[in-house]
């Protein structure tokens, strides 16, 4: 093994720089091989200045930094690339270019750090013969095969702090505070932060909710002299019989928090405010846990590269780092298993799940 390429694809997540650092330090320190960084996800393969050499010097000091020094692009699918030809936007398959570049640049292995979408692209490239190894990254925690992805712990910590802060102002003003959190089709961030922050209701995509049940929870609290409530809503949550809410322009999930707040205020008469935490959940320094996990993932991916174990992804199972095929990891998207202990604990504590 002489040269490893690494790219960070999809949206950013706290811990990406910790992975890059671990890959570089392990590759040079243990195996004496070079590392080439590919900029802006797979786009780096298709542009003239898409690479940067990564040395131990160039990764110095990046461990606690959020974002990614390589840049990320969540519209960079080489199998369906948007390009403008003669003034018209068309979709082109540029995957052969990527395959060619991997060969031309002499990459013995390409480490791809990404979420569900990026890892699916990696699997397709592997099926075309590319020496790919995956590392799961996402604040949503929705990549299959691994108990946790890095980025998730930081997002939960930020969301929990937001709930704590909303608590004090909600209590002072006797208000209902609705907090909309990210997570796409999975409610992991909302459930864990809601439980950690002591929310009164947690609405997740895995359990379509009833407005009546949320109103009933708030009214019960009023009756027992608790004149404020905290309602945590995952961006993918939706009312039973209704639909998820998408932003009109971007077609991205978002807006359910406002709908829930409007309905609460008009139905209960209690002053209600909404906070959409948004990208604050993705920015800034990773927690110690995410640095620890990202570092272990990075080093383990280089070990896999040394064994030419391509088409595989590093995962965390319990406390151990293991690996499995990208195909197995991506077989099913990960969502909350409603039989699990966290869901049961939420109910045991009297927190409404909206059902
Ligand atoms: O997958 C991570 C995530 O932050 C989701 O939770 C969210 O729905 C989406 O990305 C937002 O994407 P963008 O950064 O493109 O707005």
mmCIF file of C-alpha atoms and ligand atoms in Angstrom:
data_model
loop_
_atom_site.group_PDB
_atom_site.id
_atom_site.type_symbol
_atom_site.label_atom_id
_atom_site.label_comp_id
_atom_site.label_asym_id
_atom_site.label_seq_id
_atom_site.Cartn_x
_atom_site.Cartn_y
_atom_site.Cartn_z
ATOM 1 C CA UNK A 1 0.000 0.000 0.000
ATOM 2 C CA UNK A 2 1.603 3.296 -1.123
ATOM 3 C CA UNK A 3 -1.159 5.870 -1.468
ATOM 4 C CA UNK A 4 -4.532 6.350 0.206
ATOM 5 C CA UNK A 5 -7.146 8.840 -0.965
ATOM 6 C CA UNK A 6 -9.723 10.256 1.438
ATOM 7 C CA UNK A 7 -12.856 12.307 0.865
ATOM 8 C CA UNK A 8 -15.659 13.631 3.046
ATOM 9 C CA UNK A 9 -19.029 13.553 1.293
ATOM 10 C CA UNK A 10 -22.587 14.685 2.056
ATOM 11 C CA UNK A 11 -23.323 17.236 4.752
ATOM 12 C CA UNK A 12 -20.621 17.955 7.303
ATOM 13 C CA UNK A 13 -20.670 16.538 10.843
ATOM 14 C CA UNK A 14 -18.520 17.228 13.901
ATOM 15 C CA UNK A 15 -15.621 14.768 13.916
ATOM 16 C CA UNK A 16 -14.742 14.770 10.202
ATOM 17 C CA UNK A 17 -11.407 16.455 10.873
ATOM 18 C CA UNK A 18 -10.667 13.956 13.643
ATOM 19 C CA UNK A 19 -11.129 11.136 11.093
ATOM 20 C CA UNK A 20 -8.863 12.827 8.536
ATOM 21 C CA UNK A 21 -6.174 13.332 11.180
ATOM 22 C CA UNK A 22 -6.371 9.714 12.352
ATOM 23 C CA UNK A 23 -6.165 8.399 8.778
ATOM 24 C CA UNK A 24 -3.127 10.542 7.981
ATOM 25 C CA UNK A 25 -1.269 9.782 11.218
ATOM 26 C CA UNK A 26 -1.911 6.029 10.974
ATOM 27 C CA UNK A 27 -1.117 5.870 7.251
ATOM 28 C CA UNK A 28 2.228 7.663 7.612
ATOM 29 C CA UNK A 29 3.172 6.527 11.081
ATOM 30 C CA UNK A 30 2.357 2.833 10.848
ATOM 31 C CA UNK A 31 2.394 2.007 7.121
ATOM 32 C CA UNK A 32 4.637 4.742 5.693
ATOM 33 C CA UNK A 33 2.181 5.539 2.943
ATOM 34 C CA UNK A 34 1.018 8.840 1.498
ATOM 35 C CA UNK A 35 -2.430 10.353 1.799
ATOM 36 C CA UNK A 36 -4.175 12.477 -0.814
ATOM 37 C CA UNK A 37 -7.202 14.515 0.207
ATOM 38 C CA UNK A 38 -9.989 14.834 -2.380
ATOM 39 C CA UNK A 39 -11.786 18.187 -2.106
ATOM 40 C CA UNK A 40 -15.569 18.752 -1.989
ATOM 41 C CA UNK A 41 -16.544 15.094 -1.913
ATOM 42 C CA UNK A 42 -16.563 13.232 -5.236
ATOM 43 C CA UNK A 43 -16.475 16.575 -7.075
ATOM 44 C CA UNK A 44 -12.726 16.658 -6.389
ATOM 45 C CA UNK A 45 -12.258 13.832 -8.883
ATOM 46 C CA UNK A 46 -13.872 15.908 -11.595
ATOM 47 C CA UNK A 47 -12.078 19.219 -11.193
ATOM 48 C CA UNK A 48 -8.561 20.319 -12.094
ATOM 49 C CA UNK A 49 -7.569 21.347 -8.547
ATOM 50 C CA UNK A 50 -9.572 18.710 -6.664
ATOM 51 C CA UNK A 51 -6.768 17.233 -4.547
ATOM 52 C CA UNK A 52 -4.451 18.259 -1.783
ATOM 53 C CA UNK A 53 -1.580 16.291 -0.263
ATOM 54 C CA UNK A 54 -2.231 15.525 3.403
ATOM 55 C CA UNK A 55 0.779 15.266 5.677
ATOM 56 C CA UNK A 56 1.165 14.961 9.422
ATOM 57 C CA UNK A 57 1.964 18.684 9.396
ATOM 58 C CA UNK A 58 -1.166 19.602 7.473
ATOM 59 C CA UNK A 59 -3.459 17.852 9.962
ATOM 60 C CA UNK A 60 -1.847 19.347 13.028
ATOM 61 C CA UNK A 61 -4.361 21.110 15.298
ATOM 62 C CA UNK A 62 -7.520 19.990 13.472
ATOM 63 C CA UNK A 63 -8.739 17.412 16.037
ATOM 64 C CA UNK A 64 -11.166 19.766 17.842
ATOM 65 C CA UNK A 65 -12.252 21.687 14.737
ATOM 66 C CA UNK A 66 -15.770 21.341 13.334
ATOM 67 C CA UNK A 67 -16.484 21.080 9.606
ATOM 68 C CA UNK A 68 -13.979 19.406 7.282
ATOM 69 C CA UNK A 69 -10.699 20.748 5.939
ATOM 70 C CA UNK A 70 -11.473 18.899 2.690
ATOM 71 C CA UNK A 71 -14.874 20.497 2.134
ATOM 72 C CA UNK A 72 -18.040 18.511 1.575
ATOM 73 C CA UNK A 73 -20.698 18.529 -1.124
ATOM 74 C CA UNK A 74 -24.063 16.912 -0.749
ATOM 75 C CA UNK A 75 -25.006 17.338 -4.380
ATOM 76 C CA UNK A 76 -21.946 15.544 -5.707
ATOM 77 C CA UNK A 77 -23.185 12.201 -6.989
ATOM 78 C CA UNK A 78 -20.891 11.255 -9.911
ATOM 79 C CA UNK A 79 -23.506 8.744 -11.145
ATOM 80 C CA UNK A 80 -26.053 11.554 -11.556
ATOM 81 C CA UNK A 81 -24.100 14.765 -11.906
ATOM 82 C CA UNK A 82 -25.875 18.013 -12.775
ATOM 83 C CA UNK A 83 -24.069 19.816 -15.596
ATOM 84 C CA UNK A 84 -24.994 22.643 -17.927
ATOM 85 C CA UNK A 85 -24.531 21.850 -21.635
ATOM 86 C CA UNK A 86 -25.372 24.566 -24.179
ATOM 87 C CA UNK A 87 -27.311 26.444 -21.518
ATOM 88 C CA UNK A 88 -29.409 23.450 -20.516
ATOM 89 C CA UNK A 89 -29.070 21.635 -17.189
ATOM 90 C CA UNK A 90 -28.755 17.886 -17.708
ATOM 91 C CA UNK A 91 -27.871 14.881 -15.546
ATOM 92 C CA UNK A 92 -24.737 13.014 -16.606
ATOM 93 C CA UNK A 93 -23.078 9.803 -15.403
ATOM 94 C CA UNK A 94 -19.482 10.829 -14.634
ATOM 95 C CA UNK A 95 -18.608 7.728 -12.616
ATOM 96 C CA UNK A 96 -16.181 6.417 -15.274
ATOM 97 C CA UNK A 97 -14.133 9.600 -14.793
ATOM 98 C CA UNK A 98 -13.856 8.850 -11.086
ATOM 99 C CA UNK A 99 -12.772 5.271 -11.771
ATOM 100 C CA UNK A 100 -10.156 6.582 -14.244
ATOM 101 C CA UNK A 101 -8.797 9.177 -11.796
ATOM 102 C CA UNK A 102 -8.445 6.655 -8.973
ATOM 103 C CA UNK A 103 -6.289 4.630 -11.318
ATOM 104 C CA UNK A 104 -4.329 7.583 -12.769
ATOM 105 C CA UNK A 105 -3.583 8.997 -9.325
ATOM 106 C CA UNK A 106 -2.387 5.589 -8.151
ATOM 107 C CA UNK A 107 -4.776 5.347 -5.211
ATOM 108 C CA UNK A 108 -4.449 1.922 -3.619
ATOM 109 C CA UNK A 109 -7.509 2.701 -1.538
ATOM 110 C CA UNK A 110 -10.163 5.415 -1.346
ATOM 111 C CA UNK A 111 -11.536 6.046 2.144
ATOM 112 C CA UNK A 112 -14.972 7.608 1.889
ATOM 113 C CA UNK A 113 -16.377 9.300 4.973
ATOM 114 C CA UNK A 114 -20.079 9.885 4.561
ATOM 115 C CA UNK A 115 -23.694 9.230 5.408
ATOM 116 C CA UNK A 116 -26.210 6.998 3.714
ATOM 117 C CA UNK A 117 -26.124 8.748 0.305
ATOM 118 C CA UNK A 118 -22.332 9.013 0.058
ATOM 119 C CA UNK A 119 -21.853 5.415 1.193
ATOM 120 C CA UNK A 120 -24.316 4.220 -1.474
ATOM 121 C CA UNK A 121 -22.240 5.982 -4.122
ATOM 122 C CA UNK A 122 -19.150 4.257 -2.658
ATOM 123 C CA UNK A 123 -20.844 0.886 -2.953
ATOM 124 C CA UNK A 124 -21.622 1.553 -6.623
ATOM 125 C CA UNK A 125 -17.996 2.554 -7.214
ATOM 126 C CA UNK A 126 -16.835 -0.592 -5.459
ATOM 127 C CA UNK A 127 -19.076 -2.604 -7.761
ATOM 128 C CA UNK A 128 -17.281 -0.912 -10.660
ATOM 129 C CA UNK A 129 -13.984 -2.191 -9.254
ATOM 130 C CA UNK A 130 -12.819 0.739 -7.086
ATOM 131 C CA UNK A 131 -10.903 -0.043 -3.876
ATOM 132 C CA UNK A 132 -13.304 1.731 -1.531
ATOM 133 C CA UNK A 133 -13.576 1.621 2.289
ATOM 134 C CA UNK A 134 -16.401 3.432 4.106
ATOM 135 C CA UNK A 135 -16.603 5.327 7.387
ATOM 136 C CA UNK A 136 -20.102 6.208 8.660
ATOM 137 C CA UNK A 137 -20.710 9.860 9.466
ATOM 138 C CA UNK A 138 -24.012 11.498 10.312
ATOM 139 C CA UNK A 139 -25.602 13.544 13.023
ATOM 140 C CA UNK A 140 -28.867 11.680 12.287
ATOM 141 C CA UNK A 141 -27.445 8.281 13.384
ATOM 142 C CA UNK A 142 -29.392 6.649 10.552
ATOM 143 C CA UNK A 143 -26.598 4.621 8.912
ATOM 144 C CA UNK A 144 -27.239 0.904 9.334
ATOM 145 C CA UNK A 145 -24.774 -1.661 10.652
ATOM 146 C CA UNK A 146 -23.217 0.593 13.273
ATOM 147 C CA UNK A 147 -24.578 1.337 16.732
ATOM 148 C CA UNK A 148 -23.484 4.946 16.395
ATOM 149 C CA UNK A 149 -21.990 7.251 13.773
ATOM 150 C CA UNK A 150 -19.741 10.097 14.811
ATOM 151 C CA UNK A 151 -21.399 13.524 14.795
ATOM 152 C CA UNK A 152 -24.492 12.214 16.528
ATOM 153 C CA UNK A 153 -23.253 12.698 20.088
ATOM 154 C CA UNK A 154 -22.378 16.344 19.410
ATOM 155 C CA UNK A 155 -25.786 17.000 17.853
ATOM 156 C CA UNK A 156 -27.529 15.446 20.868
ATOM 157 C CA UNK A 157 -25.396 17.511 23.279
ATOM 158 C CA UNK A 158 -26.250 20.757 21.470
ATOM 159 C CA UNK A 159 -29.944 19.864 21.296
ATOM 160 C CA UNK A 160 -29.974 18.975 25.009
ATOM 161 C CA UNK A 161 -28.389 22.288 25.898
ATOM 162 C CA UNK A 162 -31.048 24.039 23.812
ATOM 163 C CA UNK A 163 -33.793 22.228 25.761
ATOM 164 C CA UNK A 164 -32.182 23.257 29.065
ATOM 165 C CA UNK A 165 -32.129 26.859 27.942
ATOM 166 C CA UNK A 166 -35.713 26.754 26.691
ATOM 167 C CA UNK A 167 -36.805 25.330 30.033
ATOM 168 C CA UNK A 168 -35.828 28.385 32.040
ATOM 169 C CA UNK A 169 -37.482 30.879 29.714
ATOM 170 C CA UNK A 170 -40.586 28.670 29.302
ATOM 171 C CA UNK A 171 -40.987 28.483 33.075
ATOM 172 C CA UNK A 172 -40.531 32.235 33.544
ATOM 173 C CA UNK A 173 -43.176 33.139 30.956
ATOM 174 C CA UNK A 174 -45.578 30.231 31.383
ATOM 175 C CA UNK A 175 -45.193 29.343 27.735
ATOM 176 C CA UNK A 176 -45.085 26.255 25.584
ATOM 177 C CA UNK A 177 -41.757 25.982 23.796
ATOM 178 C CA UNK A 178 -41.565 23.855 20.662
ATOM 179 C CA UNK A 179 -38.095 22.794 19.542
ATOM 180 C CA UNK A 180 -37.669 21.373 16.022
ATOM 181 C CA UNK A 181 -34.624 19.135 15.625
ATOM 182 C CA UNK A 182 -32.943 17.501 12.624
ATOM 183 C CA UNK A 183 -32.742 13.784 11.853
ATOM 184 C CA UNK A 184 -34.406 13.198 8.461
ATOM 185 C CA UNK A 185 -36.515 9.999 8.659
ATOM 186 C CA UNK A 186 -35.084 9.012 12.064
ATOM 187 C CA UNK A 187 -36.005 10.417 15.456
ATOM 188 C CA UNK A 188 -32.774 9.546 17.272
ATOM 189 C CA UNK A 189 -31.650 13.126 17.999
ATOM 190 C CA UNK A 190 -35.129 14.155 19.187
ATOM 191 C CA UNK A 191 -35.627 11.093 21.374
ATOM 192 C CA UNK A 192 -32.230 11.143 23.035
ATOM 193 C CA UNK A 193 -32.058 14.920 23.546
ATOM 194 C CA UNK A 194 -35.702 14.997 24.612
ATOM 195 C CA UNK A 195 -35.054 12.383 27.244
ATOM 196 C CA UNK A 196 -31.774 13.981 28.356
ATOM 197 C CA UNK A 197 -33.382 17.425 28.531
ATOM 198 C CA UNK A 198 -36.599 16.338 30.240
ATOM 199 C CA UNK A 199 -39.046 17.280 27.454
ATOM 200 C CA UNK A 200 -42.769 16.814 28.081
ATOM 201 C CA UNK A 201 -43.557 15.460 24.627
ATOM 202 C CA UNK A 202 -41.275 14.074 21.935
ATOM 203 C CA UNK A 203 -42.618 13.658 18.395
ATOM 204 C CA UNK A 204 -40.610 11.386 16.100
ATOM 205 C CA UNK A 205 -41.144 10.132 12.532
ATOM 206 C CA UNK A 206 -41.354 6.532 13.733
ATOM 207 C CA UNK A 207 -44.596 7.319 15.623
ATOM 208 C CA UNK A 208 -47.164 9.395 13.700
ATOM 209 C CA UNK A 209 -48.662 11.691 16.347
ATOM 210 C CA UNK A 210 -52.097 12.949 17.264
ATOM 211 C CA UNK A 211 -52.480 16.668 18.027
ATOM 212 C CA UNK A 212 -55.098 15.767 20.633
ATOM 213 C CA UNK A 213 -52.582 13.697 22.544
ATOM 214 C CA UNK A 214 -50.121 16.635 22.627
ATOM 215 C CA UNK A 215 -52.869 19.042 23.772
ATOM 216 C CA UNK A 216 -53.901 16.551 26.466
ATOM 217 C CA UNK A 217 -50.342 16.423 27.817
ATOM 218 C CA UNK A 218 -50.119 20.232 28.018
ATOM 219 C CA UNK A 219 -53.564 20.498 29.656
ATOM 220 C CA UNK A 220 -52.650 17.841 32.214
ATOM 221 C CA UNK A 221 -49.540 19.808 33.132
ATOM 222 C CA UNK A 222 -51.590 23.006 33.474
ATOM 223 C CA UNK A 223 -53.980 21.181 35.778
ATOM 224 C CA UNK A 224 -51.141 20.071 37.999
ATOM 225 C CA UNK A 225 -49.815 23.643 38.183
ATOM 226 C CA UNK A 226 -47.003 23.097 35.682
ATOM 227 C CA UNK A 227 -47.623 26.197 33.613
ATOM 228 C CA UNK A 228 -45.110 25.534 30.883
ATOM 229 C CA UNK A 229 -44.242 22.677 28.542
ATOM 230 C CA UNK A 230 -41.364 21.683 26.292
ATOM 231 C CA UNK A 231 -42.324 19.890 23.074
ATOM 232 C CA UNK A 232 -39.485 18.380 21.033
ATOM 233 C CA UNK A 233 -40.352 17.693 17.394
ATOM 234 C CA UNK A 234 -38.140 15.827 14.942
ATOM 235 C CA UNK A 235 -38.155 17.467 11.504
ATOM 236 C CA UNK A 236 -39.517 14.229 10.008
ATOM 237 C CA UNK A 237 -42.418 13.880 12.481
ATOM 238 C CA UNK A 238 -45.927 14.045 11.049
ATOM 239 C CA UNK A 239 -49.518 13.740 12.274
ATOM 240 C CA UNK A 240 -51.252 10.389 11.834
ATOM 241 C CA UNK A 241 -53.088 10.501 8.517
ATOM 242 C CA UNK A 242 -51.048 13.559 7.441
ATOM 243 C CA UNK A 243 -47.763 14.151 5.662
ATOM 244 C CA UNK A 244 -44.244 15.239 6.474
ATOM 245 C CA UNK A 245 -43.580 18.940 5.886
ATOM 246 C CA UNK A 246 -40.996 20.107 3.379
ATOM 247 C CA UNK A 247 -39.686 23.612 2.744
ATOM 248 C CA UNK A 248 -41.139 24.821 -0.539
ATOM 249 C CA UNK A 249 -37.973 26.155 -2.196
ATOM 250 C CA UNK A 250 -35.406 23.578 -1.120
ATOM 251 C CA UNK A 251 -37.695 20.574 -0.798
ATOM 252 C CA UNK A 252 -35.958 19.750 2.480
ATOM 253 C CA UNK A 253 -37.707 18.584 5.635
ATOM 254 C CA UNK A 254 -38.651 21.447 7.940
ATOM 255 C CA UNK A 255 -41.660 23.335 9.228
ATOM 256 C CA UNK A 256 -43.450 20.791 11.400
ATOM 257 C CA UNK A 257 -42.407 22.727 14.543
ATOM 258 C CA UNK A 258 -44.338 25.791 13.393
ATOM 259 C CA UNK A 259 -47.432 23.755 12.569
ATOM 260 C CA UNK A 260 -47.370 22.052 15.987
ATOM 261 C CA UNK A 261 -46.891 25.410 17.746
ATOM 262 C CA UNK A 262 -49.755 27.091 15.854
ATOM 263 C CA UNK A 263 -52.119 24.261 16.679
ATOM 264 C CA UNK A 264 -51.101 24.232 20.372
ATOM 265 C CA UNK A 265 -51.618 27.984 20.750
ATOM 266 C CA UNK A 266 -54.975 28.037 18.985
ATOM 267 C CA UNK A 267 -56.257 24.957 20.804
ATOM 268 C CA UNK A 268 -54.992 25.559 24.368
ATOM 269 C CA UNK A 269 -54.775 29.354 24.362
ATOM 270 C CA UNK A 270 -51.287 29.147 25.875
ATOM 271 C CA UNK A 271 -48.639 31.413 24.408
ATOM 272 C CA UNK A 272 -46.330 29.230 22.319
ATOM 273 C CA UNK A 273 -42.944 29.849 20.694
ATOM 274 C CA UNK A 274 -40.900 27.833 18.217
ATOM 275 C CA UNK A 275 -37.147 27.314 17.929
ATOM 276 C CA UNK A 276 -35.724 25.560 14.890
ATOM 277 C CA UNK A 277 -32.233 24.520 15.942
ATOM 278 C CA UNK A 278 -31.123 23.752 12.375
ATOM 279 C CA UNK A 279 -27.449 23.660 11.468
ATOM 280 C CA UNK A 280 -26.313 24.592 14.973
ATOM 281 C CA UNK A 281 -26.620 20.836 15.495
ATOM 282 C CA UNK A 282 -23.923 20.239 12.876
ATOM 283 C CA UNK A 283 -21.486 23.064 13.477
ATOM 284 C CA UNK A 284 -18.637 23.598 15.887
ATOM 285 C CA UNK A 285 -16.324 21.436 17.890
ATOM 286 C CA UNK A 286 -17.072 17.704 18.314
ATOM 287 C CA UNK A 287 -17.654 16.258 21.779
ATOM 288 C CA UNK A 288 -14.970 14.069 23.338
ATOM 289 C CA UNK A 289 -17.046 11.006 22.408
ATOM 290 C CA UNK A 290 -17.225 12.002 18.740
ATOM 291 C CA UNK A 291 -13.474 12.735 18.618
ATOM 292 C CA UNK A 292 -12.809 9.351 20.207
ATOM 293 C CA UNK A 293 -15.123 7.481 17.823
ATOM 294 C CA UNK A 294 -13.958 9.372 14.721
ATOM 295 C CA UNK A 295 -10.310 8.728 15.615
ATOM 296 C CA UNK A 296 -10.933 5.016 16.124
ATOM 297 C CA UNK A 297 -12.879 4.804 12.841
ATOM 298 C CA UNK A 298 -10.066 6.559 10.946
ATOM 299 C CA UNK A 299 -7.312 4.308 12.269
ATOM 300 C CA UNK A 300 -9.428 1.170 11.716
ATOM 301 C CA UNK A 301 -10.130 2.161 8.094
ATOM 302 C CA UNK A 302 -6.390 2.366 7.385
ATOM 303 C CA UNK A 303 -5.903 -1.099 8.928
ATOM 304 C CA UNK A 304 -8.630 -2.399 6.605
ATOM 305 C CA UNK A 305 -6.897 -0.727 3.664
ATOM 306 C CA UNK A 306 -3.687 -2.518 4.584
ATOM 307 C CA UNK A 307 -5.594 -5.809 4.376
ATOM 308 C CA UNK A 308 -7.100 -4.777 0.997
ATOM 309 C CA UNK A 309 -10.534 -5.288 2.606
ATOM 310 C CA UNK A 310 -12.348 -3.154 0.042
ATOM 311 C CA UNK A 311 -16.107 -2.726 -0.142
ATOM 312 C CA UNK A 312 -16.267 -2.738 3.644
ATOM 313 C CA UNK A 313 -17.242 -0.172 6.263
ATOM 314 C CA UNK A 314 -15.965 0.312 9.815
ATOM 315 C CA UNK A 315 -18.667 0.173 12.487
ATOM 316 C CA UNK A 316 -19.095 0.384 16.243
ATOM 317 C CA UNK A 317 -20.758 -2.624 17.865
ATOM 318 C CA UNK A 318 -21.081 -2.235 21.611
ATOM 319 C CA UNK A 319 -17.665 -0.849 22.495
ATOM 320 C CA UNK A 320 -15.727 -2.626 19.730
ATOM 321 C CA UNK A 321 -14.775 -1.380 16.293
ATOM 322 C CA UNK A 322 -15.656 -3.990 13.693
ATOM 323 C CA UNK A 323 -16.311 -3.952 9.955
ATOM 324 C CA UNK A 324 -18.896 -5.281 7.547
ATOM 325 C CA UNK A 325 -19.673 -5.057 3.847
ATOM 326 C CA UNK A 326 -21.113 -1.795 2.559
ATOM 327 C CA UNK A 327 -23.859 -3.907 1.031
ATOM 328 C CA UNK A 328 -24.910 -5.263 4.452
ATOM 329 C CA UNK A 329 -24.556 -1.895 6.156
ATOM 330 C CA UNK A 330 -26.796 -0.202 3.616
ATOM 331 C CA UNK A 331 -29.381 -2.969 3.335
ATOM 332 C CA UNK A 332 -31.867 -0.992 5.419
ATOM 333 C CA UNK A 333 -31.912 2.588 6.687
ATOM 334 C CA UNK A 334 -31.677 2.704 10.476
ATOM 335 C CA UNK A 335 -34.632 4.135 12.389
ATOM 336 C CA UNK A 336 -35.673 3.820 16.036
ATOM 337 C CA UNK A 337 -36.770 0.346 17.014
ATOM 338 C CA UNK A 338 -39.948 1.037 18.964
ATOM 339 C CA UNK A 339 -39.378 -1.990 21.216
ATOM 340 C CA UNK A 340 -36.130 -0.578 22.524
ATOM 341 C CA UNK A 341 -35.413 0.497 26.057
ATOM 342 C CA UNK A 342 -35.160 4.222 25.288
ATOM 343 C CA UNK A 343 -38.719 4.299 23.953
ATOM 344 C CA UNK A 344 -39.967 2.331 26.931
ATOM 345 C CA UNK A 345 -38.119 4.596 29.355
ATOM 346 C CA UNK A 346 -39.616 7.661 27.677
ATOM 347 C CA UNK A 347 -43.102 6.270 28.245
ATOM 348 C CA UNK A 348 -42.263 5.125 31.797
ATOM 349 C CA UNK A 349 -41.285 8.691 32.649
ATOM 350 C CA UNK A 350 -44.653 9.981 31.477
ATOM 351 C CA UNK A 351 -43.237 11.789 28.454
ATOM 352 C CA UNK A 352 -45.779 11.848 25.633
ATOM 353 C CA UNK A 353 -44.738 10.367 22.310
ATOM 354 C CA UNK A 354 -47.834 11.860 20.743
ATOM 355 C CA UNK A 355 -49.674 8.574 20.265
HETATM 356 O O1 LIG B 1 -28.269 14.473 7.284
HETATM 357 C C1 LIG B 1 -27.869 15.531 8.071
HETATM 358 C C2 LIG B 1 -28.839 16.674 7.980
HETATM 359 O O2 LIG B 1 -28.390 17.697 8.843
HETATM 360 C C3 LIG B 1 -30.296 16.309 8.261
HETATM 361 O O3 LIG B 1 -30.559 16.141 9.631
HETATM 362 C C4 LIG B 1 -31.010 17.460 7.608
HETATM 363 O O4 LIG B 1 -32.323 17.107 7.226
HETATM 364 C C5 LIG B 1 -30.169 17.744 6.396
HETATM 365 O O5 LIG B 1 -28.878 17.206 6.667
HETATM 366 C C6 LIG B 1 -30.020 19.202 6.069
HETATM 367 O O6 LIG B 1 -29.320 19.310 4.886
HETATM 368 P P1 LIG B 1 -28.687 20.650 4.345
HETATM 369 O O7 LIG B 1 -27.411 20.896 5.106
HETATM 370 O O8 LIG B 1 -28.424 20.393 2.920
HETATM 371 O O9 LIG B 1 -29.666 21.750 4.602
#
